[in-house]
JSON list of C-alpha atoms in Angstrom, two decimals:
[
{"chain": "I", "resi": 97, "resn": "UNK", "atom": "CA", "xyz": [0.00, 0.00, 0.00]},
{"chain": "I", "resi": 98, "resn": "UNK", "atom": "CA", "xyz": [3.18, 2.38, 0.96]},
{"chain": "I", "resi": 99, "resn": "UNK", "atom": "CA", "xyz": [4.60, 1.99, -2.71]},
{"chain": "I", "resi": 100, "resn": "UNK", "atom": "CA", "xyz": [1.26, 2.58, -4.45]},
{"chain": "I", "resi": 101, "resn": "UNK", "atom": "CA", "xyz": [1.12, 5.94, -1.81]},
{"chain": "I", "resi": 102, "resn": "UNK", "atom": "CA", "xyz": [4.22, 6.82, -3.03]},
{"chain": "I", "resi": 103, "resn": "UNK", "atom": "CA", "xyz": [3.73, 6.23, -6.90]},
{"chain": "I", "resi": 104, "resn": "UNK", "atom": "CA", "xyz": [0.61, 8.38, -6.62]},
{"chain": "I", "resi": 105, "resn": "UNK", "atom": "CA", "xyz": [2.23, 11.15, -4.61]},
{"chain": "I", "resi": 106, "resn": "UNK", "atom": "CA", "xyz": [5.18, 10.94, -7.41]},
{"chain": "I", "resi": 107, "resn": "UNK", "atom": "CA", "xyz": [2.91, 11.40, -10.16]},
{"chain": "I", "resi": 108, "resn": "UNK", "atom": "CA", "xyz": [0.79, 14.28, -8.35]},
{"chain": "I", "resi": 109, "resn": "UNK", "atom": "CA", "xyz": [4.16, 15.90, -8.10]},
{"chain": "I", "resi": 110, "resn": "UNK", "atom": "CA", "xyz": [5.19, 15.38, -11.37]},
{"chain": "I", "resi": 111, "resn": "UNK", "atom": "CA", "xyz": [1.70, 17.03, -12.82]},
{"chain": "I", "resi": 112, "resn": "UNK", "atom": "CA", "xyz": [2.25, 19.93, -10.69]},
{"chain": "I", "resi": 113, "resn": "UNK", "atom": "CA", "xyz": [5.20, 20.45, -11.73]},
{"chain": "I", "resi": 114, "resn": "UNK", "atom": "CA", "xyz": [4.33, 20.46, -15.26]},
{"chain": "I", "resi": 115, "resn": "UNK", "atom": "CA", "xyz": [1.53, 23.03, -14.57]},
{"chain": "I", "resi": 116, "resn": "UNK", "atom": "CA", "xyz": [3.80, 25.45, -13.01]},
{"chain": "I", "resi": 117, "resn": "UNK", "atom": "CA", "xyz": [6.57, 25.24, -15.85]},
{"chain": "I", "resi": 118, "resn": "UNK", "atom": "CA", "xyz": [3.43, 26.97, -17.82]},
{"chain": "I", "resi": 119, "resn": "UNK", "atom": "CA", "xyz": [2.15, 29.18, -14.85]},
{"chain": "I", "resi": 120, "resn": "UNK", "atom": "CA", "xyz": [3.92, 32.43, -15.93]},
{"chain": "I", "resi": 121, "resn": "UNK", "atom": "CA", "xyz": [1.66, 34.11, -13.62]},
{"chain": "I", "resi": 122, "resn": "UNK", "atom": "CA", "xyz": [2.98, 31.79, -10.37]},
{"chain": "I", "resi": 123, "resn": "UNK", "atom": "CA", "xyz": [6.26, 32.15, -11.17]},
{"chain": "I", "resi": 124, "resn": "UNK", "atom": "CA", "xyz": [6.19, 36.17, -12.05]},
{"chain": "I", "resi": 125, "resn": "UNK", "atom": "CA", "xyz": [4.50, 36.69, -8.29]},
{"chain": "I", "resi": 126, "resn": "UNK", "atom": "CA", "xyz": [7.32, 34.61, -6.89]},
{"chain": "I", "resi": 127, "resn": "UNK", "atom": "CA", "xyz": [4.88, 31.83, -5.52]},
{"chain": "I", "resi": 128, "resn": "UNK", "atom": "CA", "xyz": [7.05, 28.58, -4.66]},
{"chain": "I", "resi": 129, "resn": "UNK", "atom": "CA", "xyz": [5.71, 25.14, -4.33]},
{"chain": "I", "resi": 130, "resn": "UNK", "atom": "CA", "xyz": [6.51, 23.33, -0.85]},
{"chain": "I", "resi": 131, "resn": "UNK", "atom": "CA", "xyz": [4.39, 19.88, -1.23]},
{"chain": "I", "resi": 132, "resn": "UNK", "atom": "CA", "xyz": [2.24, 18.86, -3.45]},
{"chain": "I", "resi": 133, "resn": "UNK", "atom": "CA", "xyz": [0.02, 15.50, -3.21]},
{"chain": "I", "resi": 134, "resn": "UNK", "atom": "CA", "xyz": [-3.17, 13.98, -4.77]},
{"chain": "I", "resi": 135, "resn": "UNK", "atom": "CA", "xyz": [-5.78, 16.14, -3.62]},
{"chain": "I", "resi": 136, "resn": "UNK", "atom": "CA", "xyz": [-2.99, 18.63, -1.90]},
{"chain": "I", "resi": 137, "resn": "UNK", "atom": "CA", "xyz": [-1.21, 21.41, -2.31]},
{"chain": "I", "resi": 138, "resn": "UNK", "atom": "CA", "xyz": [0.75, 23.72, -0.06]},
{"chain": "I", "resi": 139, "resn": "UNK", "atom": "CA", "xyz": [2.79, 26.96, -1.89]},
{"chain": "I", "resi": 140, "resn": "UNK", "atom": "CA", "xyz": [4.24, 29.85, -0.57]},
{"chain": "I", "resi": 141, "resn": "UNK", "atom": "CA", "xyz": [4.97, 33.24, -1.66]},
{"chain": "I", "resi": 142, "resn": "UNK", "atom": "CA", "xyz": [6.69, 36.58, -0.30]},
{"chain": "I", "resi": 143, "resn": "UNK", "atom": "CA", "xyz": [4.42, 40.12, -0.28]},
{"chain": "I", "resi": 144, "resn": "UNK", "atom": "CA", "xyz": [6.41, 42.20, -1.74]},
{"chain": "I", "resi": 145, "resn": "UNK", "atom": "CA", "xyz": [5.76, 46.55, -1.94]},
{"chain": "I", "resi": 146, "resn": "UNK", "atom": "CA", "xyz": [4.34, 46.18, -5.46]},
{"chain": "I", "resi": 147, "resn": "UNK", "atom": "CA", "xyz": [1.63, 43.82, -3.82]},
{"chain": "I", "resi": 148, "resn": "UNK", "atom": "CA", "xyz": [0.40, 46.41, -1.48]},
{"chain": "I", "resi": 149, "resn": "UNK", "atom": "CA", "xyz": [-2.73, 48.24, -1.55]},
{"chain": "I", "resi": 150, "resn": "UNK", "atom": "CA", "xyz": [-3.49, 51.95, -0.65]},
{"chain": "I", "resi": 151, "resn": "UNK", "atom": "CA", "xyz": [-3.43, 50.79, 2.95]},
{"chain": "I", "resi": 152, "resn": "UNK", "atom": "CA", "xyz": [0.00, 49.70, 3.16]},
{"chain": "I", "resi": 153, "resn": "UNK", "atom": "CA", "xyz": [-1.36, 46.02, 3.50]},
{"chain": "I", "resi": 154, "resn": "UNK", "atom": "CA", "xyz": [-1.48, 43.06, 0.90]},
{"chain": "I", "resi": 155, "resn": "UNK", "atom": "CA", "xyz": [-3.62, 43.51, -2.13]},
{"chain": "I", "resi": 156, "resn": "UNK", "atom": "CA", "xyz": [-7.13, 41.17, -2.04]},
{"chain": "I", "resi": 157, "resn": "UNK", "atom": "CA", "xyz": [-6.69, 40.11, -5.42]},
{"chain": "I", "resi": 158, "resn": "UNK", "atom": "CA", "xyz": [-2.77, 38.78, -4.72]},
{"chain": "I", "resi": 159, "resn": "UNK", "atom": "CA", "xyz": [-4.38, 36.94, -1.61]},
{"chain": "I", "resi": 160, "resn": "UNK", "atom": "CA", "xyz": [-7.01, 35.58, -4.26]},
{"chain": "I", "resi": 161, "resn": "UNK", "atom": "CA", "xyz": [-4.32, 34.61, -6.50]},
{"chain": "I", "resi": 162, "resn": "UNK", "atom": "CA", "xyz": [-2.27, 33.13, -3.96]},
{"chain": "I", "resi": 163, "resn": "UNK", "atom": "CA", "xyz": [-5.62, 30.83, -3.15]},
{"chain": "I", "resi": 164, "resn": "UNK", "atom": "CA", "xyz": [-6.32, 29.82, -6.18]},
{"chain": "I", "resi": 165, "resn": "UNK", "atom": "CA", "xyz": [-3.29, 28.71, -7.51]},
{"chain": "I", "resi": 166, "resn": "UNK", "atom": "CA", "xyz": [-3.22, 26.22, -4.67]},
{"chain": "I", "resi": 167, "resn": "UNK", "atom": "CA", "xyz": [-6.64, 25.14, -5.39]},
{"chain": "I", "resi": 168, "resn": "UNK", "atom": "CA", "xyz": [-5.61, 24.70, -9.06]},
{"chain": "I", "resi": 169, "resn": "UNK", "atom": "CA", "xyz": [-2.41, 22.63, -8.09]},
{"chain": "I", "resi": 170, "resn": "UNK", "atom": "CA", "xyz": [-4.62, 20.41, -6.00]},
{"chain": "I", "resi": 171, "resn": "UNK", "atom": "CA", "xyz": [-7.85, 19.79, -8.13]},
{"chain": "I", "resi": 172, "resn": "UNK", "atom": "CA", "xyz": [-5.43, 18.83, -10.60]},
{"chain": "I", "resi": 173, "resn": "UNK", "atom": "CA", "xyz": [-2.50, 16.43, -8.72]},
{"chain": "I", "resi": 174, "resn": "UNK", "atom": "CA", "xyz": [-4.56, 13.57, -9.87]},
{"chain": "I", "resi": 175, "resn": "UNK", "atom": "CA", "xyz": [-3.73, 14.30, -13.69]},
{"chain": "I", "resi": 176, "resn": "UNK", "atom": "CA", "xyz": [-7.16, 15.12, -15.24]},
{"chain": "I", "resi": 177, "resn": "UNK", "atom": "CA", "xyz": [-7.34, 18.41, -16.25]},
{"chain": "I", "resi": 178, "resn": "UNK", "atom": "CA", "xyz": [-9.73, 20.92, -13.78]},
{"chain": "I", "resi": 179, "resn": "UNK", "atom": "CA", "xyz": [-10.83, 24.20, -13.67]},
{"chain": "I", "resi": 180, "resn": "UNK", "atom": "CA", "xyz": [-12.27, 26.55, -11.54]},
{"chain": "I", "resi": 181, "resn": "UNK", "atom": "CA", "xyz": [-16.25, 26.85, -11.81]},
{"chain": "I", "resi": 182, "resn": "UNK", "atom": "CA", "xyz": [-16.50, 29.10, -8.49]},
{"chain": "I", "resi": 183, "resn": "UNK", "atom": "CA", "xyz": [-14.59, 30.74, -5.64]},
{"chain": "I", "resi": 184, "resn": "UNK", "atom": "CA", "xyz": [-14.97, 32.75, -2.56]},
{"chain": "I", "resi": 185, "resn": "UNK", "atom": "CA", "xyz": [-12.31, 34.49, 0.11]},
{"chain": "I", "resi": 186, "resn": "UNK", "atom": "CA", "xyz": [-13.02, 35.92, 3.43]},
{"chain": "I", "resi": 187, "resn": "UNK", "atom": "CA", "xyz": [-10.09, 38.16, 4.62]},
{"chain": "I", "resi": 188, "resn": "UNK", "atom": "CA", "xyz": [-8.85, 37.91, 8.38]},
{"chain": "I", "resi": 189, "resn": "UNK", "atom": "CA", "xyz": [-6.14, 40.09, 8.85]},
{"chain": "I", "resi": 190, "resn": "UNK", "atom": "CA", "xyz": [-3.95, 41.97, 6.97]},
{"chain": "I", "resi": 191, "resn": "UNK", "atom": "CA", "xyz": [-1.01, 40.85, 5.23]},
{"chain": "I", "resi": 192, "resn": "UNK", "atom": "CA", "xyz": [2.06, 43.35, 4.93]},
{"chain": "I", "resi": 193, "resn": "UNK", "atom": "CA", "xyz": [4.85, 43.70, 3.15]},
{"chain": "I", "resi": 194, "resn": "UNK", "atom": "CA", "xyz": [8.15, 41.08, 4.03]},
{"chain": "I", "resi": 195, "resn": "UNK", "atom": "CA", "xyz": [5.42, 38.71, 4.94]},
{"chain": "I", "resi": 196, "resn": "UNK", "atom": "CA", "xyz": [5.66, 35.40, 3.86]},
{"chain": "I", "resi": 197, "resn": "UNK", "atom": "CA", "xyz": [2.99, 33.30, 3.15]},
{"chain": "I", "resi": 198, "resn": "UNK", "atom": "CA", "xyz": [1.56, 30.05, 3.34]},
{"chain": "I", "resi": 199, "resn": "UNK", "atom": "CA", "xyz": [-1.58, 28.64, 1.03]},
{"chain": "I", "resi": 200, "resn": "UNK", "atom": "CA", "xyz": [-2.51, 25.42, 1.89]},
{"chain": "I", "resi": 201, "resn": "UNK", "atom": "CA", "xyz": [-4.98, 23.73, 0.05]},
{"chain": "I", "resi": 202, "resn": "UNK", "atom": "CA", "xyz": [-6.87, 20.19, 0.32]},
{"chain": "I", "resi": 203, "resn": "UNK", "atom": "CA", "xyz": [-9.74, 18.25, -0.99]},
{"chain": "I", "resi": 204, "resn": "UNK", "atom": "CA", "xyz": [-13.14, 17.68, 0.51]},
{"chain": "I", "resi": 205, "resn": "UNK", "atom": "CA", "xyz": [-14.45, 16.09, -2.08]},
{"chain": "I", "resi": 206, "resn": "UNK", "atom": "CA", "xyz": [-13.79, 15.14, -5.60]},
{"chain": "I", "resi": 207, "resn": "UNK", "atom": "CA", "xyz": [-16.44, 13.14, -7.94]},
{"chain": "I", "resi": 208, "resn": "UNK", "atom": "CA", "xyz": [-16.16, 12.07, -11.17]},
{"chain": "I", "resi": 209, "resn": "UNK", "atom": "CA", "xyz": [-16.20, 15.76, -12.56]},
{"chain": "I", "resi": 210, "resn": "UNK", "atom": "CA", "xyz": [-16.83, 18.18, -9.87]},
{"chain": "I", "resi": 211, "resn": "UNK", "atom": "CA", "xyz": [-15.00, 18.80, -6.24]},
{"chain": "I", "resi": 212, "resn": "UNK", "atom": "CA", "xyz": [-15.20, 20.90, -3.40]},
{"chain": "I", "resi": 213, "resn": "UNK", "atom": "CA", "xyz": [-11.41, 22.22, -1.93]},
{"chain": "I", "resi": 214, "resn": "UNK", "atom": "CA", "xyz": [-10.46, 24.40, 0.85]},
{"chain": "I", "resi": 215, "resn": "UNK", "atom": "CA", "xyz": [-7.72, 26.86, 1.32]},
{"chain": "I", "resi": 216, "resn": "UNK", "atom": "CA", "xyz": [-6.14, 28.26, 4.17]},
{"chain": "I", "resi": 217, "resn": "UNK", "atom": "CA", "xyz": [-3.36, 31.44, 3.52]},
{"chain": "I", "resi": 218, "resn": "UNK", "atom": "CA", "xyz": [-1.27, 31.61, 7.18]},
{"chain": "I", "resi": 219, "resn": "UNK", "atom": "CA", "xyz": [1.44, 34.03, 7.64]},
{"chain": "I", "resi": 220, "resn": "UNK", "atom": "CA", "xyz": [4.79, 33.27, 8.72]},
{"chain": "I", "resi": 221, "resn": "UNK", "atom": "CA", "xyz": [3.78, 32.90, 12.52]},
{"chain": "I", "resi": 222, "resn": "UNK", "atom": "CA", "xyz": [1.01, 30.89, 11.62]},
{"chain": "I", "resi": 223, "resn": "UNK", "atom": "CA", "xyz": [-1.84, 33.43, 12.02]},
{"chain": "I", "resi": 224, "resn": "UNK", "atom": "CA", "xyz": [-4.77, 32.93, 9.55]},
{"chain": "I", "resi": 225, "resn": "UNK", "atom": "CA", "xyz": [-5.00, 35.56, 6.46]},
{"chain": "I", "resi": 226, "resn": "UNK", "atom": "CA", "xyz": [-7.72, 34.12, 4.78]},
{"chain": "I", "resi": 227, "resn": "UNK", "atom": "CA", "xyz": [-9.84, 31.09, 3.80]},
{"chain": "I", "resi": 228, "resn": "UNK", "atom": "CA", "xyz": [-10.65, 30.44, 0.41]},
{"chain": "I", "resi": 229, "resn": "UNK", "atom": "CA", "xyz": [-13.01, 28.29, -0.60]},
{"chain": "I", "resi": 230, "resn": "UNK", "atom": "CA", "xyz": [-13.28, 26.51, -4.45]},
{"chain": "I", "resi": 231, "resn": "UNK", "atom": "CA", "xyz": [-15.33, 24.56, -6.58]},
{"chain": "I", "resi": 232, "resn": "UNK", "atom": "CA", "xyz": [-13.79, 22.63, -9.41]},
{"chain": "I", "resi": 233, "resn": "UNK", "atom": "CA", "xyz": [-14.79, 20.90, -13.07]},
{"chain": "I", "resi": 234, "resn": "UNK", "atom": "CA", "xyz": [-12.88, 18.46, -14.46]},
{"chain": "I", "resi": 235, "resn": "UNK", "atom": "CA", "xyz": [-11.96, 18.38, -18.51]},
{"chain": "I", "resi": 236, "resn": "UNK", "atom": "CA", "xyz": [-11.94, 15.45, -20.09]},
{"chain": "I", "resi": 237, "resn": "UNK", "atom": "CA", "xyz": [-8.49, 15.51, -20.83]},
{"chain": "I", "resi": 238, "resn": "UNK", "atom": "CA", "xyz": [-5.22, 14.89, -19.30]},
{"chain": "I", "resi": 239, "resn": "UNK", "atom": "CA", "xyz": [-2.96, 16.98, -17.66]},
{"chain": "I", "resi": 240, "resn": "UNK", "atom": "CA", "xyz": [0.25, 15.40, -19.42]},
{"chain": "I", "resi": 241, "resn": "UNK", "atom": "CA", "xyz": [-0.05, 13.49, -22.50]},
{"chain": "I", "resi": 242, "resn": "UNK", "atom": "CA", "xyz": [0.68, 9.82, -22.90]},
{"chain": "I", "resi": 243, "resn": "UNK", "atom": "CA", "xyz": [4.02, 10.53, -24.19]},
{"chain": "I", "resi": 244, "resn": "UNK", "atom": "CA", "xyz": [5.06, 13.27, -21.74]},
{"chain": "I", "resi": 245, "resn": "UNK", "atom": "CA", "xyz": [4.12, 11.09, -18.54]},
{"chain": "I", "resi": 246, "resn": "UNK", "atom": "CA", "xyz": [6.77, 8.27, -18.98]}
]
């Protein structure tokens, strides 16, 4: 059971990583991924003063991004191509700039096409930032093809 843990884990990785070799948008906010496993997903990123908002405090929409991106990694560690069909934030405190921070995302359910995954963004003392909430469809399609996978 171990081995077949670890194949799939492997694989989920592998996917990811693909994904992110096209995520220009990832890479150009400086988001970094720390683990990545079917149905998982935890990335980090830096808030840098280009991020902040007229408040001195971490735009919602890089907070959104952050999110998201981890939901995306995690709907699709399985290798079936998913998307986003909905999403939600709710802000707790503000982020600033120097922070770093944490998105960690996880499923709560996955069916044949549609899941349900939750995201938590944590600072670098562990305080919640936000909660993030997605919905996802699956494509019918792959995330690697059959010749990129071996």
């Amino acid at each position: 059971m171990q081995d077949r843990d670890n194949t799939a884990s492997q694989q989920a990785r592998r996917h990811i990583e693909a994904m992110y070799a096209q995520d220009a948008c990832a890479q150009e906010m400086g988001m970094h991924i720390e683990h990545i496993d079917t149905g998982f997903a935890r990335l980090s990123m830096k808030i840098t003063p280009n991020m902040l908002n007229g408040h001195q405090s971490c735009h919602g929409g890089i907070l959104f991004s952050l999110a998201d991106t981890a939901f995306a990694y995690a709907c699709n560690s399985e290798g079936l191509a998913a998307v986003a069909s909905s999403g939600s934030i709710d802000f707790i405190r503000p982020a600033l700039a120097g922070d770093r921070l944490t998105a960690t995302a996880s499923v709560q359910y996955q069916g044949k096409t549609t899941g349900l995954y939750d995201v938590e963004i944590t600072n670098q003392n562990g305080k919640p930032v936000a909660f993030f909430r997605g919905h996802s469809h699956r494509l019918s399609q792959p995330i690697l093809t059959k010749g990129k996978q071996s």
